[in-house]
XYZ file of C-alpha atoms in Angstrom:
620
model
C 19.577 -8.798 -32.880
C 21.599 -8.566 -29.817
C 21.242 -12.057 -27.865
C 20.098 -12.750 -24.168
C 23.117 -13.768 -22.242
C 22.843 -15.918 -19.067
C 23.678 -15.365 -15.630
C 27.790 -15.851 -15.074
C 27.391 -19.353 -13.804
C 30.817 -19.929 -12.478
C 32.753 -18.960 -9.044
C 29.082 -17.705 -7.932
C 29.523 -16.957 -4.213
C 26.193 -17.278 -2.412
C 27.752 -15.255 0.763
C 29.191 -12.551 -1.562
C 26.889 -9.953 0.418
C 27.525 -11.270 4.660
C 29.986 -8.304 4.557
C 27.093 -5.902 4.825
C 25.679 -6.386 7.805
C 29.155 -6.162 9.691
C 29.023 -2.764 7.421
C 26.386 -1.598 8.902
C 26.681 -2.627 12.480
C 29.967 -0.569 12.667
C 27.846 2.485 11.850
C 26.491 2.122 15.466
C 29.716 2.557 16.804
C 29.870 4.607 20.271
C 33.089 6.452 18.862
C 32.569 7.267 15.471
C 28.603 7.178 14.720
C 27.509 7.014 11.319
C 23.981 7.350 8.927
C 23.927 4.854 5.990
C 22.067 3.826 3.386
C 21.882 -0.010 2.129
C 21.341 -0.385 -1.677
C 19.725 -3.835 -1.603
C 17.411 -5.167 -4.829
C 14.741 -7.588 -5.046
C 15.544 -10.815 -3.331
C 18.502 -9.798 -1.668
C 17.476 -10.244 1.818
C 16.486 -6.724 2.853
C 14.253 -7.318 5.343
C 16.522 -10.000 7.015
C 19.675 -7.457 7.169
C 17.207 -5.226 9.112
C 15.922 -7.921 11.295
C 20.149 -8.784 11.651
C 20.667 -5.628 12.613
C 18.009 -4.792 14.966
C 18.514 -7.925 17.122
C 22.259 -6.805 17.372
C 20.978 -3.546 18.570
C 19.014 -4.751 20.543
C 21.902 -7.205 22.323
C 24.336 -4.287 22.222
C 22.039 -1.180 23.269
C 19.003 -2.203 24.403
C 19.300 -2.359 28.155
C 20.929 0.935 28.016
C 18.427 2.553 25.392
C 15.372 1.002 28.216
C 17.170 2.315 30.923
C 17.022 6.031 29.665
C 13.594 5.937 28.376
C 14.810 5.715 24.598
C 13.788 3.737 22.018
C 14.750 2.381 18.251
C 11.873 3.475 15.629
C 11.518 1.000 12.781
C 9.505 3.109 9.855
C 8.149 0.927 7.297
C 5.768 1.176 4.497
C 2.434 -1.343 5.607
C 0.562 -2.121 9.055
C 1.403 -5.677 7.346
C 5.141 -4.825 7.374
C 5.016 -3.386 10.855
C 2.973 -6.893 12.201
C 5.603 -9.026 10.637
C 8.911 -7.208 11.609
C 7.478 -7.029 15.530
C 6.445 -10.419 15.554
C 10.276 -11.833 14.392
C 11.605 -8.909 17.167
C 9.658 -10.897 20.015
C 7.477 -7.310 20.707
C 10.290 -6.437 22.388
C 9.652 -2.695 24.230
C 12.930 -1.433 22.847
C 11.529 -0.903 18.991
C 8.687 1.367 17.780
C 7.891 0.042 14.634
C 5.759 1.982 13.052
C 4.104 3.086 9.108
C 5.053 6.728 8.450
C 1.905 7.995 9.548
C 2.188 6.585 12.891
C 5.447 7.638 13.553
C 4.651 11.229 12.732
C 1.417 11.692 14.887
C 2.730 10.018 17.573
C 5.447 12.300 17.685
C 3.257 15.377 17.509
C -0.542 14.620 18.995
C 0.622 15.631 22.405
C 1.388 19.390 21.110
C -2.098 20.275 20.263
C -1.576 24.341 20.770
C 0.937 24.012 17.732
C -0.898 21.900 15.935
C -4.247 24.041 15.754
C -2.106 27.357 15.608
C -0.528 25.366 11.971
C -4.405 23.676 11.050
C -5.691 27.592 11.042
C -2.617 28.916 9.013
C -3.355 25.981 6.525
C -6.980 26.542 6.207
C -6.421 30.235 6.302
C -3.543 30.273 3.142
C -6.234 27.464 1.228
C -9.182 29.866 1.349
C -7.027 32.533 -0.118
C -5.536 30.685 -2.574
C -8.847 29.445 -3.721
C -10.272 33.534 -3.235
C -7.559 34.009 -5.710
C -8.422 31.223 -7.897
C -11.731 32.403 -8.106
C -10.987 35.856 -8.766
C -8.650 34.644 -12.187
C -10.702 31.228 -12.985
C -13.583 31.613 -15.906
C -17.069 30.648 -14.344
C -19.335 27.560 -14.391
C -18.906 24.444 -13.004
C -15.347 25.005 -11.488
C -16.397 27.946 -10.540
C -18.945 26.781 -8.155
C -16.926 23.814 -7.141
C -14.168 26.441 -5.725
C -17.320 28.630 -4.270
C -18.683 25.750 -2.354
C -14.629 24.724 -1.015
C -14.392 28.016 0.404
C -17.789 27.818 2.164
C -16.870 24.320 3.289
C -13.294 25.614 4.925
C -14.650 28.670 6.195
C -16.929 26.637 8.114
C -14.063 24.501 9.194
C -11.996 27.157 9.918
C -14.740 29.038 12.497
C -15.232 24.895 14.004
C -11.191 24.563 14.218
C -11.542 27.618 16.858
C -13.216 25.645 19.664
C -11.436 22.427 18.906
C -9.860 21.251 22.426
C -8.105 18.456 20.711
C -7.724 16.788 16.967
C -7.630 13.421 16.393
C -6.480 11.504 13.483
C -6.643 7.339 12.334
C -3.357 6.797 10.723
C -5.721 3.807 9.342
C -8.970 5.016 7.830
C -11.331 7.613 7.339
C -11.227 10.763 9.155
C -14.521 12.846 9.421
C -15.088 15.552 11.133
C -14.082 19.116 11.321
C -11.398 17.970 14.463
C -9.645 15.728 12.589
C -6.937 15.893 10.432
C -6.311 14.330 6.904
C -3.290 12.283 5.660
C -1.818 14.852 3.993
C -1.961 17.449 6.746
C -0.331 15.002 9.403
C 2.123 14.404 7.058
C 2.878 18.092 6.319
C 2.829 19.281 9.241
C 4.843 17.413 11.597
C 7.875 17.063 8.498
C 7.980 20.989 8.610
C 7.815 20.850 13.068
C 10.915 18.116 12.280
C 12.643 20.752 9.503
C 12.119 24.030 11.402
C 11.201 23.352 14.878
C 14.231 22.752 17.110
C 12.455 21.854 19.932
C 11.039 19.033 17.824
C 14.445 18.367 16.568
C 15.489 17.823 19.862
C 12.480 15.703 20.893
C 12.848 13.683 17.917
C 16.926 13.023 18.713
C 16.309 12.312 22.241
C 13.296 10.229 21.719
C 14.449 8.123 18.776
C 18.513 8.068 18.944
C 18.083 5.437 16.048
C 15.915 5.326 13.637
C 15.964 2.562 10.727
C 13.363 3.339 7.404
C 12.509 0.198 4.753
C 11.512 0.650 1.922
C 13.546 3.939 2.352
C 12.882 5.044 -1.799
C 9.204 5.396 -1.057
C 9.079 6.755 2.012
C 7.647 10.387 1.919
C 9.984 12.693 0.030
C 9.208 16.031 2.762
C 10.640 13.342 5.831
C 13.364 12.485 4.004
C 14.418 15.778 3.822
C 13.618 16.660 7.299
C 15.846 13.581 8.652
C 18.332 14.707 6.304
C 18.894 18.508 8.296
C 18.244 16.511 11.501
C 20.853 13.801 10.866
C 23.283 17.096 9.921
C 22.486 18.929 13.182
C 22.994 15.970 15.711
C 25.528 13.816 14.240
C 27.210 12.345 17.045
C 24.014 11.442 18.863
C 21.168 10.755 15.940
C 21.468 7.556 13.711
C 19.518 7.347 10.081
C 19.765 3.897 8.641
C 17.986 3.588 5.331
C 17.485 0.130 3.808
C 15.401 0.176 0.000
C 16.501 -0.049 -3.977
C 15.547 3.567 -5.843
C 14.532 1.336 -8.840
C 11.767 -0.090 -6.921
C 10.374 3.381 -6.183
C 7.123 3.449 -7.211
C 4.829 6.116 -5.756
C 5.307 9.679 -6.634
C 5.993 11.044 -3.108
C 9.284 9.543 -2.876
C 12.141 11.008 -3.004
C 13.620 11.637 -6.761
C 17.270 10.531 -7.245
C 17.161 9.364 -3.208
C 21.167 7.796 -4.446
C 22.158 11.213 -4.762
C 20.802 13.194 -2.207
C 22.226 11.124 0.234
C 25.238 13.136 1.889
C 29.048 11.693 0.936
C 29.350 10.891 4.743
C 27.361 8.403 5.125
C 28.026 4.348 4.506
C 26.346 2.722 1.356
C 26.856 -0.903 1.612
C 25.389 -2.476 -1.237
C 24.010 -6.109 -1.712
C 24.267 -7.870 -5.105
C 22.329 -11.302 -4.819
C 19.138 -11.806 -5.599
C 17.828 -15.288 -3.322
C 14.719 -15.438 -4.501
C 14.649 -15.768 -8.130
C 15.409 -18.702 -10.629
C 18.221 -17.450 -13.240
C 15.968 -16.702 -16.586
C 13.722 -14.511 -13.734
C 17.383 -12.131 -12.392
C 18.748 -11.635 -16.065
C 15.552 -10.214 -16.878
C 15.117 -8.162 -14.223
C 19.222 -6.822 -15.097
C 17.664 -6.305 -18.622
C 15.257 -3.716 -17.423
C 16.982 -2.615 -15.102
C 19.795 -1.343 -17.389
C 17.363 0.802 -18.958
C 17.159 3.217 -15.889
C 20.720 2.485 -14.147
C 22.781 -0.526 -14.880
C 22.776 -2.118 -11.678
C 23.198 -5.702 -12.006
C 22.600 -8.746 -9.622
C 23.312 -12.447 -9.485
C 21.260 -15.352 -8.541
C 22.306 -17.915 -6.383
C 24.928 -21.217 -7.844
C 21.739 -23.535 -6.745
C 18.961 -21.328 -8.701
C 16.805 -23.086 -11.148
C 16.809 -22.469 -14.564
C 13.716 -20.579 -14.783
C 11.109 -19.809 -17.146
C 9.435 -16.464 -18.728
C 7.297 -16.312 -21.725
C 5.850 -12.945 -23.119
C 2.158 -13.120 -24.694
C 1.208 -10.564 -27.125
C -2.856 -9.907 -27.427
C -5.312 -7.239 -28.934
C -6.971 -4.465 -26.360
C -10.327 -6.119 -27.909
C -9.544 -9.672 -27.317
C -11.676 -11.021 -24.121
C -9.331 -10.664 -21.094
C -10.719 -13.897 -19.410
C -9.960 -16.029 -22.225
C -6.840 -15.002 -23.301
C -5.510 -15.092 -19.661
C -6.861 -18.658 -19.162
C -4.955 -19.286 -22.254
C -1.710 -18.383 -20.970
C -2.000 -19.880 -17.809
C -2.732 -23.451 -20.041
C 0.765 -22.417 -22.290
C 2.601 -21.770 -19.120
C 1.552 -25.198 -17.637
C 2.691 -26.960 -20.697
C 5.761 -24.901 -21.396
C 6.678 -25.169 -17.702
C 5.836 -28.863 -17.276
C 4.334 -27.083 -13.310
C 0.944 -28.242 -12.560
C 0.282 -24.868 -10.331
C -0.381 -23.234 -13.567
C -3.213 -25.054 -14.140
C -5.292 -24.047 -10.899
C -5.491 -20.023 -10.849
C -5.158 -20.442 -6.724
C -1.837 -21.225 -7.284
C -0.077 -18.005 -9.226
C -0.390 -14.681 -8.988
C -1.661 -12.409 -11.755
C -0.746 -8.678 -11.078
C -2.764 -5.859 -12.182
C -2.339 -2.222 -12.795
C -4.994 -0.773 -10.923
C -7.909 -2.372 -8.228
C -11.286 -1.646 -10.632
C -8.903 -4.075 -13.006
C -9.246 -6.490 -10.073
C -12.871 -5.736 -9.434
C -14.151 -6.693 -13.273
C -12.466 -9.259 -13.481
C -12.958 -10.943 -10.058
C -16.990 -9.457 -9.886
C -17.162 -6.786 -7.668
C -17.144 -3.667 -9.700
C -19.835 -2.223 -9.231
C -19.241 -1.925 -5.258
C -15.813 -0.743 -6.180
C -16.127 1.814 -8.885
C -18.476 4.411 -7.250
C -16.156 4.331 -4.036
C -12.996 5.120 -6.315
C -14.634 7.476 -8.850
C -15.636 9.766 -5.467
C -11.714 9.901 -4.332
C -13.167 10.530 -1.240
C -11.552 6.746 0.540
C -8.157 6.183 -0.969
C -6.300 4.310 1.411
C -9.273 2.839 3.630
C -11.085 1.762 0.228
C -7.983 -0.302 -0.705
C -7.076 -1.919 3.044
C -10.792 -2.864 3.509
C -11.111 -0.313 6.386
C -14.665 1.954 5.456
C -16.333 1.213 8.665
C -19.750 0.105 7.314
C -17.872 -2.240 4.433
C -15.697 -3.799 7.650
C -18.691 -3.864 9.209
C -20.004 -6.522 6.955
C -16.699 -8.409 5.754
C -15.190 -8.824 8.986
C -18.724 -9.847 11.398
C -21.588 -10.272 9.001
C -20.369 -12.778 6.483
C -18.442 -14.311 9.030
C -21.731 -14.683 11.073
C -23.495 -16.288 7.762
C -21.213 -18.795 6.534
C -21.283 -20.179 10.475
C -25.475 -19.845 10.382
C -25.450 -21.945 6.753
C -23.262 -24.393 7.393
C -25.204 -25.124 10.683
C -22.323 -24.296 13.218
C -24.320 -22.902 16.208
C -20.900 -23.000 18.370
C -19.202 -20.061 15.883
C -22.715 -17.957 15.559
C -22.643 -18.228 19.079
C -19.268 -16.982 19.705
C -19.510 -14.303 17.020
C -22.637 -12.519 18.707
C -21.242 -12.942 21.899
C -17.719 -11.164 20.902
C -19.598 -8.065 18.941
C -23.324 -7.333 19.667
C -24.153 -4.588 22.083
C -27.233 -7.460 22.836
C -24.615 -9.198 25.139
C -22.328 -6.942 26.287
C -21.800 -6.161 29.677
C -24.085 -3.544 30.420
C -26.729 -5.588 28.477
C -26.084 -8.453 31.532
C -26.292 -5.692 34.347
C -29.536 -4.223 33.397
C -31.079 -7.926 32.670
C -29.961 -9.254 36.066
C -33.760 -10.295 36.779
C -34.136 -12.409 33.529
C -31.212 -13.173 31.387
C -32.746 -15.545 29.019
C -34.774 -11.927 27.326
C -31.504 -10.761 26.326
C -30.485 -13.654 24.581
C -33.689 -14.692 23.144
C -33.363 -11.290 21.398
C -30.209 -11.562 20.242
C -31.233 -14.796 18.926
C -34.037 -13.127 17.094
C -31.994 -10.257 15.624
C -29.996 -13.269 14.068
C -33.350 -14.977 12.891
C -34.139 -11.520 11.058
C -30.794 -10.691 9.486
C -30.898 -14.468 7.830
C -33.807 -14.195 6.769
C -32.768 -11.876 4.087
C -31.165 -14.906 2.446
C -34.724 -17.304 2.661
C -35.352 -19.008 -0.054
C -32.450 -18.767 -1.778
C -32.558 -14.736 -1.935
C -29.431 -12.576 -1.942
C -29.972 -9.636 0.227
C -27.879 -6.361 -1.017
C -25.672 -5.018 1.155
C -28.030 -2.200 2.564
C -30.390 -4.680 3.483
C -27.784 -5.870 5.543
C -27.028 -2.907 7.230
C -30.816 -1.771 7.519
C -31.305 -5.152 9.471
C -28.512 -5.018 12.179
C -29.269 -1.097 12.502
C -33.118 -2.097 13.324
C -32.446 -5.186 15.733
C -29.537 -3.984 17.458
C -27.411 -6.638 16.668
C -24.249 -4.709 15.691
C -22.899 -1.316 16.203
C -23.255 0.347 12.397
C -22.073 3.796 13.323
C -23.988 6.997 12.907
C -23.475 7.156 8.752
C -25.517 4.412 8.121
C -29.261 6.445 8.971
C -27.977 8.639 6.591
C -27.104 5.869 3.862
C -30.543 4.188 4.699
C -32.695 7.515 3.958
C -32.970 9.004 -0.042
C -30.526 11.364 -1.482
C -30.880 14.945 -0.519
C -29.825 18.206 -2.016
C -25.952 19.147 -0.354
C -25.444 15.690 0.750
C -21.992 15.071 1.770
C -20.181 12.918 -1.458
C -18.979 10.130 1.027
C -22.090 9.094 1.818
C -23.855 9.099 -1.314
C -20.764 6.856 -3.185
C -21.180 4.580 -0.464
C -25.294 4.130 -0.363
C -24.609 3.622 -4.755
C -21.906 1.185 -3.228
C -23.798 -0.558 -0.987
C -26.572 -1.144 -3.098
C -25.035 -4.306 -4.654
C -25.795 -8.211 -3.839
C -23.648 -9.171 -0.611
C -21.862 -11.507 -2.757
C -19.979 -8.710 -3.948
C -18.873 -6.993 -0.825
C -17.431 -10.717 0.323
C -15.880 -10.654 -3.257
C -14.182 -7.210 -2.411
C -13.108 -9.128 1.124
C -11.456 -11.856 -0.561
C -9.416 -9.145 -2.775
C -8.380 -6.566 -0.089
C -7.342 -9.318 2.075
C -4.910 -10.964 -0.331
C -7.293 -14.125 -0.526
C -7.319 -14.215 -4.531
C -5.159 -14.493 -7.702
C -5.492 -11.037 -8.055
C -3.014 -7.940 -6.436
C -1.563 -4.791 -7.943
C 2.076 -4.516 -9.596
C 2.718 -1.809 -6.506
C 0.611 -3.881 -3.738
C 3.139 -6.802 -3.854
C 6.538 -5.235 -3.125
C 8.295 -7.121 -0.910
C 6.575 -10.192 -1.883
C 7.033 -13.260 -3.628
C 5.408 -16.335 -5.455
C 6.753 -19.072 -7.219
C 4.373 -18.302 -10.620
C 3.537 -14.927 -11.741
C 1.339 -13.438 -14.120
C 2.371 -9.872 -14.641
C -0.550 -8.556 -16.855
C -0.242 -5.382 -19.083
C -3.100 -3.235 -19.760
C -3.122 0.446 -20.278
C -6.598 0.473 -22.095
C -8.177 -0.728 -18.585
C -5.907 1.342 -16.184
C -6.846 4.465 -17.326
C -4.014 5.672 -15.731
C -1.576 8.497 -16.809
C 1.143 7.811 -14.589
C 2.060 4.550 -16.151
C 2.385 3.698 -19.623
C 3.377 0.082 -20.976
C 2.539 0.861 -24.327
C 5.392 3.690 -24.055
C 7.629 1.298 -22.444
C 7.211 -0.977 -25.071
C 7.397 1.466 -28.286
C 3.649 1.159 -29.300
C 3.312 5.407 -28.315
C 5.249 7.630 -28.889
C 6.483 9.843 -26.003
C 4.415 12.395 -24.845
C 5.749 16.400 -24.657
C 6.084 16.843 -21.331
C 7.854 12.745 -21.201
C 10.394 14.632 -23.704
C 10.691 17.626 -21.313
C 11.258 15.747 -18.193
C 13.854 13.729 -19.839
C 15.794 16.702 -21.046
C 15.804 17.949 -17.125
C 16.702 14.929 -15.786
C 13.162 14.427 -14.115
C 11.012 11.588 -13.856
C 9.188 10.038 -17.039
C 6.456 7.757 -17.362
C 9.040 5.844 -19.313
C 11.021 5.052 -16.209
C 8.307 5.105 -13.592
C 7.083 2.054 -15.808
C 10.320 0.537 -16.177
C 11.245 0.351 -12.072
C 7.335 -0.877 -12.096
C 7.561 -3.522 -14.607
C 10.859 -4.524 -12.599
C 9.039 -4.492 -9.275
C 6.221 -6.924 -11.225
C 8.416 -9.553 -12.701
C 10.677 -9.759 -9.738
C 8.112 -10.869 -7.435
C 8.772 -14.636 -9.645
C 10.669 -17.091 -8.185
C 10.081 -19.830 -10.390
C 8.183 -19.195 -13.890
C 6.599 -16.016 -15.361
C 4.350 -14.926 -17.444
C 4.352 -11.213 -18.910
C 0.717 -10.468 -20.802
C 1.165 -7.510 -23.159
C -2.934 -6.053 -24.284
C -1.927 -3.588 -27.011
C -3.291 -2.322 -30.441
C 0.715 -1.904 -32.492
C 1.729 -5.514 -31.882
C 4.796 -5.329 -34.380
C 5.960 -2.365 -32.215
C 5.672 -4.482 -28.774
C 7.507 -7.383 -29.878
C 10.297 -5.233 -32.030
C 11.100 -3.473 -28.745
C 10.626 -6.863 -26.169
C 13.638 -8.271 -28.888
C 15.684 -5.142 -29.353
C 15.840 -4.254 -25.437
C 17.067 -7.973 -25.385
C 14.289 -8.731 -22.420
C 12.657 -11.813 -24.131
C 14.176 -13.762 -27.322
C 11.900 -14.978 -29.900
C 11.449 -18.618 -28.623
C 10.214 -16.891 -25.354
C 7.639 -14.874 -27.401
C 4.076 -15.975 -28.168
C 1.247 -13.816 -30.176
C -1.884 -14.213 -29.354
C-alpha cells in the first residue's frame, strides 16, 4: 500500500504567492490592458487578493472612474458575500458589488420594450414545444400535466400583453404573471450581452471593470457572453476572474472554465493554503490529484493536524453514531470543542438531512418536495415563514422573558397599529391605538397559555385578525381549506405551516447559520477549526452526487462511463471537487463519516487512493 507522505516541511516560503497581486494589478495598465484569471485554492487568500486589488483600483482609478459616471462591478456568488466585500471597501460609490442576478437585472430593467418583446418569444417557443410534446407524448398523467402548462402560459402569454412593466426580486419569490423567474432574467439579459451590441456597449461603458469570485460557478451562459464582450472591446473592457475549477460545484458553471479561457489573458496562480493545519492540505492534494494534480502547501507555522475517517452501516442510528465520533475526535484530538456540538461543524449533503436531524422536517419537506421555492426556501426568504422568524418569535422570546422595553420596540418598528398614518387618523385619542396594539399582542400570546404550542397557522391567523402585522395577501388563501385548481405554492406552504412554531424557529436557527448543521456546497468560502464532513447517499437521495461511487462501494453507472469517455463531467468528479470543498473548510481537526452498506470496499479505496492510512481509520 502506497504510504501518505507529508507536506515538504523545509524552505516553506509563507510569501511564495505576494507576486500575484503585483500580477494582477499590471493587468490594469492604461497602455497595455489585460483580462485574467487567478487560479487560487482553498485557503489561499482569494478574497483578500480581490479586496488588494480593488482598494488599488480604487486609489489608482477611482476619482477618474466617479468623474465619468463609471463604475467597478464586483459579481459574487451570496448577498452574504456582497455584505462582507462592501463593508471591508468602506461602501465606497465607486464599486457595484453585486450576486449575478443583480448585476444582470440591473443592467436590463430599464429596457422593458425588449424585455416583453423576448418574455412573449419565450412563452410563445414553450407552448409550442410543449404542443409538440403533447402531440408525440403517450397520455395520462403527463399528459395532463403538459395540458394544464399550456393553459397556464397561454394565460400568461394573453396577461404579458398589457404588462406596462415586469418586475423581478433577485431575492425571493416571484408571483405574478409580470414578473419574471430566475431563469428567465438570467437568460435573457446573457443573450442581450452575447448578441445585442447596444448592450455590449452599455455594458463596456457602464462597467469598464468588472471582477467575478467564485468565477468556476458563476453562470456558464455569462461566462460566455463576457468572453465575446472581453474579445470585442479589448482595449477598453477589463474581466478579472478570481475562483479554483475544482471547487466548482453547481452544474451551471462553466465545464473546463481553465480551458476556455483565451491564451491572452494572465493566469497568476496562488499555491498556499493559510488556513489549514498540514494533515488537513495533504489531504485535500490527495483528492485533488484524482481530478487534476494541482498541489498546495501549508504554511512553515501550520499545526500538525488531525483527520480520522469513520466507517458505519446505512442502518446504524445517525444520532448515535455521530455523537460517537464527535467523543473519538475529542479524545484522539486531546480539543475540548469536540465535546460541545456548538463548537464544530458537521456538513451535510442536502437541507431535509439538516431538517431530521435538527427537528424541523416536517416544515421543510413539503416546501422542497413542491420545487416551487428553491432559493427563497433555503435563504429563509418565503414571506409568510420571514414573517414569523424574523418579527414573531422575536416578539415572543421578548414577551416570555418579561422584557416590555424590546416588545415595545418590536411593535413599534413593524405593526401597521403604530405607523404613521395610524397616529394621523388617532390625533383625538392616541392611547386607542396603542391599547389595541397592546391587545393584538395579548391575543397572539395567548396561543402559548398554559404551556400550549400554537402551530404556525395559528400564528398567522392571529396577526391577520388583529392587525398586528402585515401577512401579505397569500395568507387568506392558506387560512381557508384546499380547493380544486389551487395554485401548488400555496397548498405546500398551508401543509408547511401546519407544524408547532417550534419548528419554524428550528428552520430559523438553520437558514441563518445559527447551528452545527450546513451543506458541503453552503460553506464555500468558509472555515472552522473542527469539521464533521458527513457522508450519506442513502439520505440525500440525490443523483448528482455519489460517495459511495467515489469510494468504490458502486459501480459506475452507464452514462458515468459515457461521460468519461467524452471528457464530460461524472458524478465521480463532481463528488471528488465536493468532498474537497467539504474537508477543506478544516483548519484544525476533521472528521470524515462514511454511512455505507460495502464497508470492505470504502476502506480498500480510502487506503489505496492514499487519503487516510489505517491508524487514521476507525469502523464503526
Amino acid at each position: 500500500m502506497a504510504k501518505i507522505m507529508p507536506l515538504e516541511e523545509c524552505s516553506i516560503d509563507n510569501h511564495i504567492d505576494d507576486h500575484v497581486d503585483q500580477e494582477i494589478q499590471d493587468c490594469f495598465s492604461i497602455d497595455a490592458p489585460k483580462c485574467f484569471f487567478v487560479f487560487a485554492g482553498a485557503g489561499s487568500g482569494k478574497t483578500r487578493s480581490l479586496i488588494n486589488t480593488l482598494t488599488f483600483l480604487d486609489k489608482e482609478r477611482g476619482e477618474s472612474l466617479l468623474m465619468n459616471g463609471k463604475q467597478i462591478a464586483v459579481i459574487t456568488y451570496t448577498n452574504a458575500a456582497c455584505d462582507e466585500i462592501s463593508k471591508r471597501l468602506q461602501y465606497k460609490p465607486i464599486f457595484s458589488v453585486s450576486t449575478i442576478h443583480s448585476f444582470l437585472w440591473d443592467l436590463i430593467k430599464s429596457y422593458q420594450a425588449d424585455i416583453k418583446e423576448w418574455v412573449t418569444r419565450s412563452v410563445q417557443k414553450e407552448i409550442e414545444d410543449l404542443k409538440q410534446k403533447q402531440l408525440k407524448g403517450r397520455g395520462g398523467k403527463a399528459g395532463e400535466k403538459r395540458a394544464e402548462e399550456i393553459k397556464k402560459k397561454a394565460e400568461r402569454l394573453a396577461k404579458i400583453k398589457t404588462v406596462k412593466k415586469f418586475s423581478y426580486n433577485p431575492n425571493g419569490d416571484n408571483v405574478g404573471y409580470d414578473s419574471l423567474s430566475h431563469s428567465e432574467v438570467v437568460k435573457m439579459s446573457t443573450e442581450f450581452i452575447a448578441t445585442e451590441p447596444t448592450m455590449q456597449d452599455i455594458l463596456a461603458a457602464k462597467y469598464p471593470i468588472l471582477l467575478i469570485d467564485e468565477s468556476q460557478d458563476t453562470k456558464k451562459e455569462l461566462v460566455d457572453a463576457l468572453l465575446i464582450v472581453c474579445e470585442k472591446y479589448k482595449e477598453r473592457f477589463i474581466v478579472g476572474m478570481f475562483g479554483d475549477t475544482m471547487q466548482r460545484i453547481y452544474n451551471d458553471g462553466k465545464d473546463n472554465l481553465a480551458n476556455c479561457i483565451p491564451d491572452e489573458w494572465v493566469k497568476p496562480v496562488k499555491v498556499m493554503n493559510h488556513r489549514s493545519a498540514n494533515r488537513i492540505v495533504a489531504l485535500a492534494n490527495s483528492i485533488r490529484s484524482t481530478v487534476d494534480g494541482q498541489k498546495q502547501q501549508a504554511r512553515s507555522d501550520a499545526e500538525k493536524g488531525i483527520v480520522r475517517f469513520f466507517i458505519a452501516s446505512t442502518s446504524d442510528d445517525k444520532e448515535d453514531v455521530e455523537k460517537k465520533v464527535a467523543e473519538l475526535m475529542a479524545r484522539d484530538t486531546g480539543d475540548i470543542g469536540w465535546n460541545d456540538d456548538t463548537q464544530y461543524k458537521s456538513l451535510i449533503l442536502e437541507h431535509h438531512m439538516a431538517a431530521s436531524r435538527f427537528g424541523f422536517s416536517d416544515l421543510y419537506m413539503p416546501l422542497n418536495n413542491s420545487g416551487k421555492f428553491d432559493t427563497s426556501l433555503r435563504d429563509g426568504s418565503i414571506t409568510e415563514l420571514s414573517i414569523l422568524s424574523k418579527i414573531v418569535s422575536p416578539l415572543v422570546t421578548a414577551y416570555q422573558s418579561g422584557n416590555d422595553f424590546e416588545v415595545a420596540k418590536i411593535v413599534r418598528k413593524n405593526s401597521p397599529l403604530l405607523n404613521k398614518e395610524a397616529f394621523a387618523s388617532e390625533l383625538s385619542d392616541q392611547t386607542k391605538m396603542l391599547e389595541k396594539a397592546e391587545a393584538a399582542v395579548e391575543a397572539l400570546m395567548r396561543l402559548w397559555a398554559d404551556e400550549k404550542i400554537p402551530s404556525c397557522l395559528e400564528v398567522l391567523k392571529s396577526i391577520r385578525d388583529t392587525g398586528l402585522f402585515k401577512v401579505g395577501s397569500r395568507v387568506d388563501e392558506l387560512l381557508t381549506g384546499f380547493s380544486q385548481g389551487e395554485n401548488e405554492k400555496v397548498t405546500a406552504l398551508r401543509n408547511a405551516l401546519s407544524v408547532p412554531f417550534y419548528e419554524l424557529e428550528k428552520y430559523s436557527s438553520y437558514v441563518t447559520d445559527n447551528t452545527r448543521f450546513a451543506t458541503h456546497q453552503g460553506v464555500k468560502g468558509l472555515e472552522f477549526p473542527r469539521v464533521m464532513v458527513i457522508m450519506d447517499d442513502a439520505q440525500a437521495r440525490g443523483f448528482l452526487f455519489s460517495y459511495e461511487k467515489l469510494f468504490g462501494a458502486k459501480a459506475q453507472s452507464d452514462i458515468d462511463v459515457k461521460n468519461k469517455r467524452e471528457g464530460k463531467d461524472t458524478s465521480i468528479t463532481r463528488t471528488a471537487r465536493l468532498f474537497y470543498v467539504a474537508c477543506t473548510r478544516a483548519q484544525k481537526s476533521l472528521a470524515v463519516v462514511a454511512y455505507t452498506e460495502n464497508v470492505k470496499s470504502v476502506k480498500d479505496t480510502a487506503l489505496s487512493n492514499c487519503w487516510f492510512s489505517e491508524d487514521e481509520i476507525y469502523m464503526l
